[in-house]
Amino acid sequence: MTDYKKYIAEKINIEGVGADEIASYLEIPPTPEVGDYALPCFKFSRLLRKPPVAIAQALAADFVCDEVVSLVEAVNGYLNFRLNRLSFTLSAVDAVLDKGEAYGDSDEGNGKTVCIDYSSINIAKPFHIGHLSTTVIGAALYRIYNALGYKAVGINHLGDYGTQFGKLIYAVKHWSDIETVREKGLKELTRLYVYYHEQAELHPEMDDEARSYFKAIENGDKECNEMFEFFKEITLKETQKIYDMLDVTFDSYAGESFYNDKMAPVIKELEDKGLLTESQGAKVVDLSDYDMPPCIILRSDGASLYATRDLAAAIYRKNTYDFYKCLYVVAYQQDLHFKQIFKVLELMGKPWYKDMVHVSYGMVSMEDGAMSTRKGKVILLADVIEKTIEKALDVINAKNPDLENKEQTARDVGTGAVIFGALSNNKIKDIVFSYDKVLNFDGETGPYCQYTVARCNSVLKKGEAADLSKAKKVESVSAEEFNLAVLLADFPKTLKEAAEKYEPSFVTRYAVDVAKAFNKFYFEHKIVTDDASVTAFRLKLTAAAKICIKKSLALLGIKSPEKM
Ligand code: ARG
């Protein structure tokens, strides 16, 4: 189809501003009465040294309307355009249907690799509600980048290093055994960990033994390493269930311990470049010139730190994947950590430090305030998902008790609701999770979008027999049809922007907007009518809307049940 923004932009002449830039400023006005597209002229005030009102008037006077753009008006510093709605709508719908499920895909990323570090769970720790955002934001970005032609590499940077593993070995040896851990899984490991800390407060000498077990892991002791690998296996087996539910995958599980033998060259490089200084026995990179506390590389006892391993990991990723960008989907609590890492890489003279991005996000808490991770009281993500699925089943039983395949549908709706809820807002905002909110079929939710897809399916089924080739004979389109088409035309741009801003919420927002526009159209107009061309056109519009909603949901990791 014609890229209408580009088409309009090419008809506007502003010295020093290219058509692509002008196209990127074109907005869809808040109400369609204003126009179909609007150009905010304050964007050019600085450059042209003129007030927006005068710019808009001058541009309007110069603009020549044609068979595509039927009207131009200058209003309050905006240049408003009205399109030939019929031809716009028809070509927007065809553009979607021509590409089908591939609509929105592009090759802009061909030849470029994007590493995405997400979920990055800690071994032997419960997978709690706090991991929801990193997991679903990262997985959504992974799918979106792939759709745009990039090669995404999903990395689960496991937290599998530290004295806590020595403590766990101590605890298993003294108060449990491998068989019990195998049977009870992570729950047992968490119990042991909590119990260890209670005991260690009374008997601090326990820590020495625990430390020696950790050293033994590092020194390659067979038994300790087997136990350590066992903890990993138990944790990954349990988390895999959640990844399966959320449809999340990784290409690499190289965690912190993977870098054990890759830190020495980095430390040497830091030393050679004169970046290491001593501070109370520790080796640090001084960052006071950049208003940051020092980045600690080696503790006074010679042990490496989280930051040391992240430096080694960044260099390893650059060498291995030659990434175009390397993203870290990690909560804002680690803002400083990543600022320090990126700065140290810059000081080391790695020009690619600029390609590292901390994709920071807010906290998730439960509606009832529960969130405590201390004292072993955690909200497990698996429990939240299961409970949402149960509640989804209740809703389905109330709304549509005869639905076939109810259990599976409830699973898709429940998990979809959780994912959609976590991706609904700008990612940096804190989220309060509410079962009723994410499951509200009439709200701006996953279930609402899924329900709309199911509605499209039933409309399409009803119109199965229609001859769609008659659609081009349709003589006019309504505001509802046109508005829906404008949104459909915007899908490729939405994906691009979601990737550029690392914001899957653009896609959730988009899915809701299309669903709302479709429902408005659906309630205002009969789709299968006596008029063959109107019927054909409306069925095609319905099919196109379904593609855009379903694909948006799929990119977020949400399935669209056939019926609901
Ligand atoms: N495991 C860490 C945590 O739970 C997150 C790791 C993030 N990735 C990284 N490369 N530092 O806090």
XYZ file of C-alpha atoms and ligand atoms in Angstrom:
576
model
C 0.000 0.000 0.000
C 0.968 3.581 -0.205
C 2.762 4.677 2.904
C 0.461 7.616 3.504
C 2.665 9.397 5.966
C 5.498 9.262 3.514
C 3.174 10.266 0.710
C 2.045 13.372 2.606
C 5.553 14.157 3.800
C 6.895 14.116 0.272
C 4.432 16.792 -0.706
C 5.728 19.155 1.977
C 8.789 21.280 1.455
C 10.734 22.499 4.450
C 14.325 23.473 3.886
C 16.693 21.291 5.769
C 14.109 18.699 6.790
C 13.821 15.435 4.882
C 10.593 13.655 4.032
C 11.393 10.794 6.448
C 11.712 13.207 9.314
C 8.483 14.970 8.437
C 6.762 11.594 8.121
C 7.951 10.645 11.591
C 6.247 13.734 13.062
C 2.864 12.992 11.491
C 0.360 12.063 14.160
C -3.093 10.567 14.213
C -5.262 13.311 15.777
C -7.147 12.479 18.964
C -10.527 12.841 17.237
C -11.100 12.010 13.587
C -13.127 15.206 13.037
C -9.851 17.121 13.227
C -8.347 15.217 10.352
C -6.786 11.894 9.478
C -3.218 13.004 10.059
C -1.737 16.088 11.662
C 1.684 17.690 11.515
C 2.660 19.568 14.707
C 4.502 22.577 13.305
C 6.233 23.559 16.559
C 8.754 20.882 15.579
C 10.096 23.322 13.006
C 9.888 26.588 14.990
C 13.490 26.495 16.089
C 14.813 25.777 12.643
C 12.603 28.233 10.775
C 12.575 30.862 13.542
C 8.854 31.299 13.147
C 5.890 30.578 15.409
C 4.079 27.287 14.658
C 0.888 29.099 13.637
C 2.692 30.990 10.878
C 4.497 27.843 9.729
C 1.253 25.884 9.502
C -0.407 28.660 7.521
C 2.464 28.929 5.063
C 2.627 25.159 4.563
C -1.146 24.938 4.060
C -1.011 27.651 1.404
C 1.683 25.751 -0.494
C 0.088 22.329 -0.286
C -1.612 20.989 -3.408
C -4.390 18.483 -2.741
C -4.870 15.483 -5.019
C -6.767 12.196 -5.273
C -5.147 10.893 -2.055
C -5.139 13.944 0.202
C -8.480 15.631 -0.158
C -8.184 18.514 2.304
C -5.545 20.488 4.208
C -6.157 22.953 7.025
C -3.930 24.991 9.316
C -5.347 24.992 12.862
C -3.521 26.290 15.939
C -0.072 25.496 14.668
C -1.058 22.108 13.312
C -1.375 21.176 9.688
C -4.331 18.806 9.442
C -4.867 16.478 6.508
C -7.917 14.640 5.368
C -7.424 11.636 3.169
C -9.509 10.064 0.517
C -10.898 7.630 3.023
C -12.208 5.049 0.639
C -8.985 4.426 -1.225
C -6.990 4.624 1.991
C -9.132 2.025 3.723
C -9.166 -0.389 0.804
C -5.438 -0.299 0.332
C -4.716 -0.541 4.074
C -6.813 -3.695 4.286
C -5.172 -5.210 1.228
C -1.725 -4.435 2.609
C -2.511 -6.507 5.697
C -4.148 -9.374 3.854
C -1.415 -9.571 1.194
C 1.194 -10.190 3.867
C -1.067 -12.181 6.168
C 0.691 -13.344 9.311
C 3.909 -11.755 8.104
C 2.334 -8.276 8.169
C 4.569 -5.923 10.145
C 7.694 -8.017 9.646
C 10.607 -6.246 8.064
C 14.211 -6.746 7.105
C 15.524 -3.580 8.769
C 17.569 -5.712 11.150
C 19.089 -8.063 8.601
C 22.670 -8.864 9.455
C 22.388 -7.368 12.955
C 22.446 -9.295 16.200
C 20.773 -8.094 19.380
C 21.721 -9.830 22.613
C 18.972 -9.704 25.219
C 19.765 -10.599 28.820
C 16.430 -11.315 30.530
C 14.851 -13.328 33.305
C 18.365 -14.163 34.547
C 17.178 -16.066 37.562
C 19.163 -16.987 40.626
C 19.887 -20.646 41.216
C 18.278 -22.200 44.288
C 16.051 -19.164 44.772
C 12.319 -19.169 44.151
C 10.973 -17.787 40.869
C 8.800 -15.080 42.326
C 6.495 -12.383 41.052
C 9.454 -9.995 40.882
C 10.802 -11.968 37.903
C 7.643 -11.537 35.888
C 8.561 -8.252 34.214
C 12.095 -9.101 33.139
C 10.899 -12.410 31.751
C 7.982 -11.122 29.713
C 9.545 -7.814 28.632
C 12.684 -9.596 27.480
C 10.804 -12.346 25.677
C 8.562 -9.791 23.930
C 11.574 -7.775 22.770
C 13.151 -11.014 21.587
C 10.163 -11.788 19.366
C 9.772 -8.201 18.165
C 13.438 -7.921 17.145
C 13.230 -11.215 15.311
C 10.126 -9.994 13.461
C 12.075 -6.936 12.376
C 14.767 -9.104 10.840
C 17.348 -8.896 13.631
C 18.912 -12.008 14.997
C 17.951 -11.940 18.662
C 20.040 -13.930 21.136
C 18.199 -14.638 24.373
C 20.503 -14.975 27.354
C 19.564 -16.214 30.810
C 22.505 -14.878 32.823
C 22.022 -17.290 35.696
C 22.901 -16.156 39.192
C 24.924 -19.275 39.909
C 27.927 -17.924 41.734
C 28.522 -17.008 45.342
C 28.964 -18.234 48.893
C 25.262 -19.072 49.123
C 26.053 -22.323 47.304
C 28.533 -23.220 50.005
C 25.822 -22.514 52.553
C 23.403 -24.768 50.722
C 25.917 -27.595 50.614
C 26.365 -27.181 54.351
C 22.611 -27.203 54.884
C 21.961 -30.264 52.715
C 24.769 -32.185 54.426
C 23.583 -31.327 57.939
C 19.797 -31.130 57.739
C 18.631 -32.842 54.581
C 19.821 -35.097 51.773
C 19.874 -35.229 48.000
C 16.817 -37.473 47.784
C 14.661 -35.115 49.817
C 15.798 -32.177 47.725
C 15.038 -34.100 44.546
C 11.579 -34.891 45.838
C 10.638 -31.496 47.210
C 12.619 -29.336 44.803
C 13.103 -25.624 45.221
C 10.815 -25.466 48.240
C 13.287 -27.615 50.152
C 16.250 -25.532 48.992
C 14.510 -22.344 50.064
C 13.616 -23.863 53.416
C 17.230 -24.914 53.959
C 18.518 -21.507 52.996
C 16.240 -19.721 55.437
C 17.061 -22.244 58.179
C 20.776 -21.842 57.522
C 20.549 -18.103 58.121
C 18.616 -18.558 61.360
C 21.227 -21.017 62.597
C 24.205 -18.998 61.411
C 23.081 -16.114 63.550
C 23.507 -18.349 66.597
C 26.613 -20.145 65.302
C 28.617 -17.763 63.130
C 31.398 -20.344 62.785
C 29.127 -22.220 60.333
C 30.008 -19.601 57.746
C 33.624 -20.777 57.692
C 32.605 -24.274 56.735
C 30.170 -22.907 54.130
C 32.896 -20.735 52.657
C 35.187 -23.690 52.374
C 32.520 -25.573 50.414
C 32.206 -22.658 48.054
C 36.000 -22.607 47.606
C 35.802 -26.328 46.931
C 33.313 -25.691 44.122
C 35.689 -23.166 42.623
C 38.651 -25.494 42.977
C 36.865 -28.233 41.080
C 36.107 -30.560 44.000
C 34.015 -33.366 42.555
C 31.409 -33.819 45.266
C 30.799 -30.105 45.783
C 30.493 -29.526 42.065
C 28.039 -32.348 41.709
C 25.897 -30.823 44.415
C 26.161 -27.417 42.805
C 25.130 -28.838 39.413
C 22.284 -30.604 41.155
C 21.003 -27.316 42.610
C 21.112 -25.881 39.117
C 19.249 -28.825 37.659
C 16.514 -28.617 40.300
C 16.072 -24.885 39.771
C 16.061 -25.022 35.983
C 13.652 -27.925 35.930
C 11.159 -25.975 37.988
C 11.577 -22.705 36.147
C 11.251 -24.466 32.809
C 7.612 -25.148 33.686
C 7.029 -21.417 33.955
C 8.953 -20.676 30.782
C 6.788 -23.228 29.004
C 3.618 -21.592 30.301
C 4.801 -18.177 29.169
C 6.266 -19.504 25.912
C 9.674 -18.092 26.769
C 12.912 -19.487 25.343
C 16.630 -18.767 25.592
C 19.580 -19.385 23.319
C 22.101 -19.356 26.136
C 22.154 -20.139 29.838
C 25.684 -18.877 30.339
C 25.438 -17.607 33.894
C 27.827 -15.941 36.285
C 29.918 -19.041 36.950
C 30.489 -19.429 33.212
C 32.820 -16.434 33.520
C 34.995 -17.944 36.269
C 37.877 -18.452 33.861
C 37.133 -15.362 31.787
C 37.707 -12.687 34.416
C 41.487 -12.882 34.725
C 42.176 -11.403 31.256
C 39.710 -8.600 31.962
C 41.386 -7.794 35.271
C 44.744 -7.807 33.527
C 43.455 -5.474 30.842
C 42.126 -3.100 33.502
C 45.497 -3.202 35.203
C 47.459 -2.685 31.964
C 45.303 0.294 31.113
C 46.023 1.814 34.509
C 42.382 1.753 35.556
C 42.729 -0.237 38.787
C 43.412 1.458 42.077
C 43.610 0.056 45.608
C 41.030 1.022 48.128
C 41.100 -0.591 51.591
C 42.724 -3.667 50.121
C 40.190 -3.966 47.310
C 40.885 -3.289 43.646
C 38.509 -0.783 42.170
C 37.959 1.447 39.154
C 37.636 4.970 40.462
C 34.573 6.656 38.983
C 34.523 9.804 41.111
C 35.031 11.939 38.001
C 31.671 10.684 36.839
C 29.879 11.155 40.156
C 29.654 7.465 40.806
C 30.994 5.276 43.587
C 33.965 3.116 42.582
C 33.292 -0.071 40.652
C 34.740 -2.869 42.791
C 36.574 -5.464 40.713
C 38.276 -7.604 43.370
C 37.502 -7.743 47.070
C 40.303 -7.535 49.579
C 40.249 -11.359 49.876
C 40.761 -11.583 46.117
C 37.209 -12.659 45.317
C 35.529 -11.328 42.181
C 32.183 -9.540 42.223
C 28.932 -9.358 40.308
C 30.384 -6.414 38.375
C 33.574 -8.293 37.490
C 31.525 -11.074 35.980
C 29.338 -8.626 34.097
C 32.414 -6.996 32.555
C 33.705 -10.387 31.455
C 30.232 -11.278 30.149
C 29.928 -8.072 28.103
C 33.317 -8.655 26.467
C 32.506 -12.308 25.864
C 29.194 -11.375 24.229
C 30.857 -8.834 21.974
C 33.469 -11.375 20.904
C 30.996 -14.195 20.463
C 28.013 -12.474 18.866
C 29.455 -9.202 17.580
C 26.209 -7.626 18.701
C 24.674 -4.514 17.248
C 23.090 -3.949 20.642
C 23.271 -5.710 23.974
C 20.220 -5.224 26.177
C 19.895 -5.907 29.897
C 16.312 -6.237 31.040
C 16.882 -5.688 34.739
C 14.937 -3.784 37.432
C 15.772 -0.159 38.162
C 17.450 -1.145 41.446
C 20.452 -1.956 39.274
C 20.561 1.377 37.433
C 23.830 2.314 39.101
C 25.399 -1.089 38.505
C 24.877 -0.860 34.749
C 25.940 2.772 34.582
C 29.187 1.721 36.252
C 29.719 -1.253 33.942
C 29.094 0.810 30.811
C 31.423 3.534 32.066
C 34.208 1.070 32.844
C 33.899 -0.389 29.335
C 34.132 3.117 27.923
C 37.249 3.798 29.989
C 38.698 0.527 28.731
C 38.408 1.994 25.259
C 35.643 -0.275 23.970
C 33.754 1.881 21.475
C 30.798 -0.499 21.653
C 29.994 0.588 25.191
C 27.489 2.839 23.401
C 25.586 -0.212 22.187
C 24.885 -1.454 25.694
C 21.434 -0.625 27.007
C 19.989 -1.113 30.444
C 16.301 -1.721 29.813
C 15.150 -0.719 33.255
C 11.695 -1.512 34.617
C 9.565 -0.970 37.718
C 8.501 -3.237 40.548
C 5.558 -5.595 40.695
C 3.652 -5.931 43.935
C 0.413 -7.676 44.820
C -2.813 -5.845 45.443
C -2.950 -7.031 49.042
C 0.515 -5.644 49.650
C 2.188 -9.048 49.911
C 5.704 -8.954 48.531
C 8.101 -9.799 51.346
C 11.035 -11.805 50.086
C 12.534 -11.992 53.547
C 11.766 -14.859 55.880
C 11.071 -17.061 52.877
C 7.661 -15.474 52.388
C 7.491 -15.023 48.654
C 4.766 -14.805 46.046
C 5.648 -17.497 43.551
C 5.024 -16.604 39.949
C 3.721 -20.112 39.247
C 1.072 -19.656 41.958
C -0.032 -16.341 40.503
C -0.353 -17.819 37.025
C -2.212 -20.904 38.265
C -4.597 -18.802 40.293
C -5.272 -16.547 37.302
C -5.991 -19.623 35.183
C -8.451 -20.880 37.804
C -10.200 -17.553 37.885
C -10.277 -17.461 34.100
C -12.045 -20.805 34.159
C -14.616 -19.378 36.566
C -15.283 -16.491 34.193
C -15.617 -18.846 31.226
C -17.968 -21.123 33.179
C -20.122 -18.126 33.974
C -20.059 -16.560 30.505
C -19.929 -19.511 28.151
C -20.409 -22.795 30.022
C -20.844 -24.842 26.818
C -17.527 -23.813 25.305
C -15.543 -26.823 24.135
C -11.913 -27.003 25.194
C -12.592 -24.922 28.311
C -9.501 -25.989 30.244
C -7.065 -25.091 27.497
C -8.867 -21.830 26.805
C -8.666 -20.941 30.490
C -4.917 -21.613 30.391
C -4.446 -19.353 27.378
C -6.627 -16.643 28.870
C -5.096 -16.854 32.340
C -1.466 -16.764 31.244
C -2.333 -14.175 28.602
C -3.912 -12.003 31.279
C -0.798 -12.145 33.450
C 1.552 -11.335 30.565
C -0.645 -8.574 29.199
C -1.021 -7.091 32.685
C 2.738 -6.989 33.139
C 3.212 -5.288 29.771
C 0.326 -2.829 29.932
C 2.134 0.200 31.226
C 5.287 2.003 30.350
C 7.872 -0.450 31.688
C 9.471 1.877 34.203
C 6.206 2.264 36.161
C 5.653 0.143 39.236
C 2.789 -2.307 38.864
C 0.243 -3.433 41.417
C -0.974 -6.826 40.293
C -4.715 -7.421 40.612
C -6.438 -10.624 39.477
C -9.699 -8.862 38.786
C -8.059 -6.138 36.787
C -6.005 -8.354 34.477
C -8.991 -10.654 33.925
C -11.556 -7.943 33.200
C -13.036 -8.960 29.843
C -14.283 -5.413 29.300
C -11.126 -3.619 30.363
C -7.922 -2.891 28.490
C -6.706 -6.417 29.022
C -5.406 -9.532 27.352
C -8.756 -11.310 27.663
C -10.489 -8.338 26.027
C -8.152 -8.588 23.020
C -8.444 -12.381 22.895
C -12.213 -12.105 23.069
C -12.130 -9.693 20.144
C -10.084 -12.144 18.072
C -12.638 -14.861 18.872
C -15.381 -12.468 17.807
C -13.562 -11.884 14.493
C -13.372 -15.648 14.035
C -17.089 -16.080 14.476
C -17.859 -13.203 12.092
C -15.538 -14.704 9.487
C -17.163 -18.084 9.896
C -20.563 -16.555 9.335
C -19.349 -14.939 6.129
C -17.441 -17.973 4.892
C -19.440 -18.220 1.685
C -18.946 -14.599 0.586
C -17.052 -13.689 -2.553
C -14.332 -11.388 -1.232
C -13.289 -10.163 -4.658
C -16.418 -8.002 -4.626
C -14.889 -5.801 -1.918
C -13.304 -3.379 -4.334
C -16.736 -2.344 -5.610
C -17.652 -0.791 -2.276
C -18.558 2.879 -2.760
C -17.889 4.522 0.572
C -16.546 3.803 4.037
C -17.827 4.877 7.423
C -15.811 6.688 10.080
C -15.549 3.445 12.087
C -14.184 1.525 9.127
C -11.737 4.209 8.232
C -10.529 4.632 11.821
C -9.893 0.926 12.098
C -7.967 0.982 8.809
C -5.778 3.856 10.015
C -4.758 1.745 12.981
C -4.101 -1.307 10.826
C -1.801 0.779 8.646
C 0.103 1.797 11.764
C 1.144 -1.706 12.826
C 4.586 -1.805 11.147
C 5.483 1.530 12.693
C 4.273 0.402 16.117
C 6.612 -2.585 16.044
C 9.515 -0.465 14.943
C 8.925 2.033 17.721
C 8.463 -0.687 20.323
C 11.914 -2.002 19.385
C 13.492 1.446 19.252
C 12.195 2.382 22.705
C 12.406 -1.140 24.157
C 8.721 -0.783 25.009
C 6.513 -3.857 24.530
C 3.744 -1.724 26.061
C 3.428 0.004 22.668
C 2.253 -3.348 21.362
C -0.216 -4.009 24.209
C -1.567 -0.473 23.737
C -1.839 -1.094 20.014
C -3.700 -4.387 20.448
C -6.213 -2.697 22.733
C -6.676 0.204 20.313
C -7.343 -2.105 17.383
C -9.677 -4.260 19.471
C -11.623 -1.182 20.567
C -11.814 0.182 17.021
C -12.956 -3.195 15.745
C -15.644 -3.485 18.397
C -16.880 -0.002 17.645
C -17.166 -0.967 13.986
C -18.808 -4.267 14.921
C -21.478 -2.648 17.071
C -22.256 0.132 14.593
C -22.418 -1.974 11.430
C -23.826 -5.242 10.255
C -21.004 -7.150 8.658
C -22.840 -9.792 6.695
C -25.481 -7.790 4.789
C -27.574 -8.095 1.634
C -25.050 -6.052 -0.307
C -22.348 -8.385 -1.644
C -19.627 -5.751 -1.994
C -20.226 -4.211 1.436
C -20.215 -7.683 2.979
C -17.007 -8.627 1.204
C -15.291 -5.432 2.241
C -16.354 -5.717 5.889
C -15.248 -9.327 6.047
C -11.858 -8.373 4.689
C -11.605 -5.573 7.213
C -12.473 -8.067 9.945
C -9.836 -10.519 8.730
C -7.231 -7.757 8.673
C -8.117 -6.570 12.180
C -7.847 -10.133 13.426
C -4.377 -10.500 11.943
C -3.137 -7.334 13.655
C -4.542 -8.174 17.086
C -3.534 -11.811 16.966
C -0.038 -11.015 15.806
C 0.396 -8.320 18.471
C -0.621 -10.833 21.110
C 1.655 -13.503 19.660
C 4.625 -11.136 19.801
C 3.891 -10.633 23.484
C 3.734 -14.383 24.043
C -0.058 -14.602 24.241
C -2.143 -17.177 22.408
C -5.481 -16.369 20.813
C -8.022 -19.140 21.376
C -10.228 -19.817 18.356
C -13.405 -19.462 20.429
C -14.113 -17.959 23.821
N 20.488 -12.465 38.674
C 20.410 -11.036 38.793
C 19.351 -10.663 39.807
O 18.444 -11.405 40.056
C 20.078 -10.360 37.495
C 21.135 -10.507 36.430
C 20.942 -9.541 35.324
N 21.913 -9.671 34.299
C 23.182 -9.295 34.376
N 23.962 -9.496 33.355
N 23.647 -8.662 35.431
O 19.419 -9.570 40.353
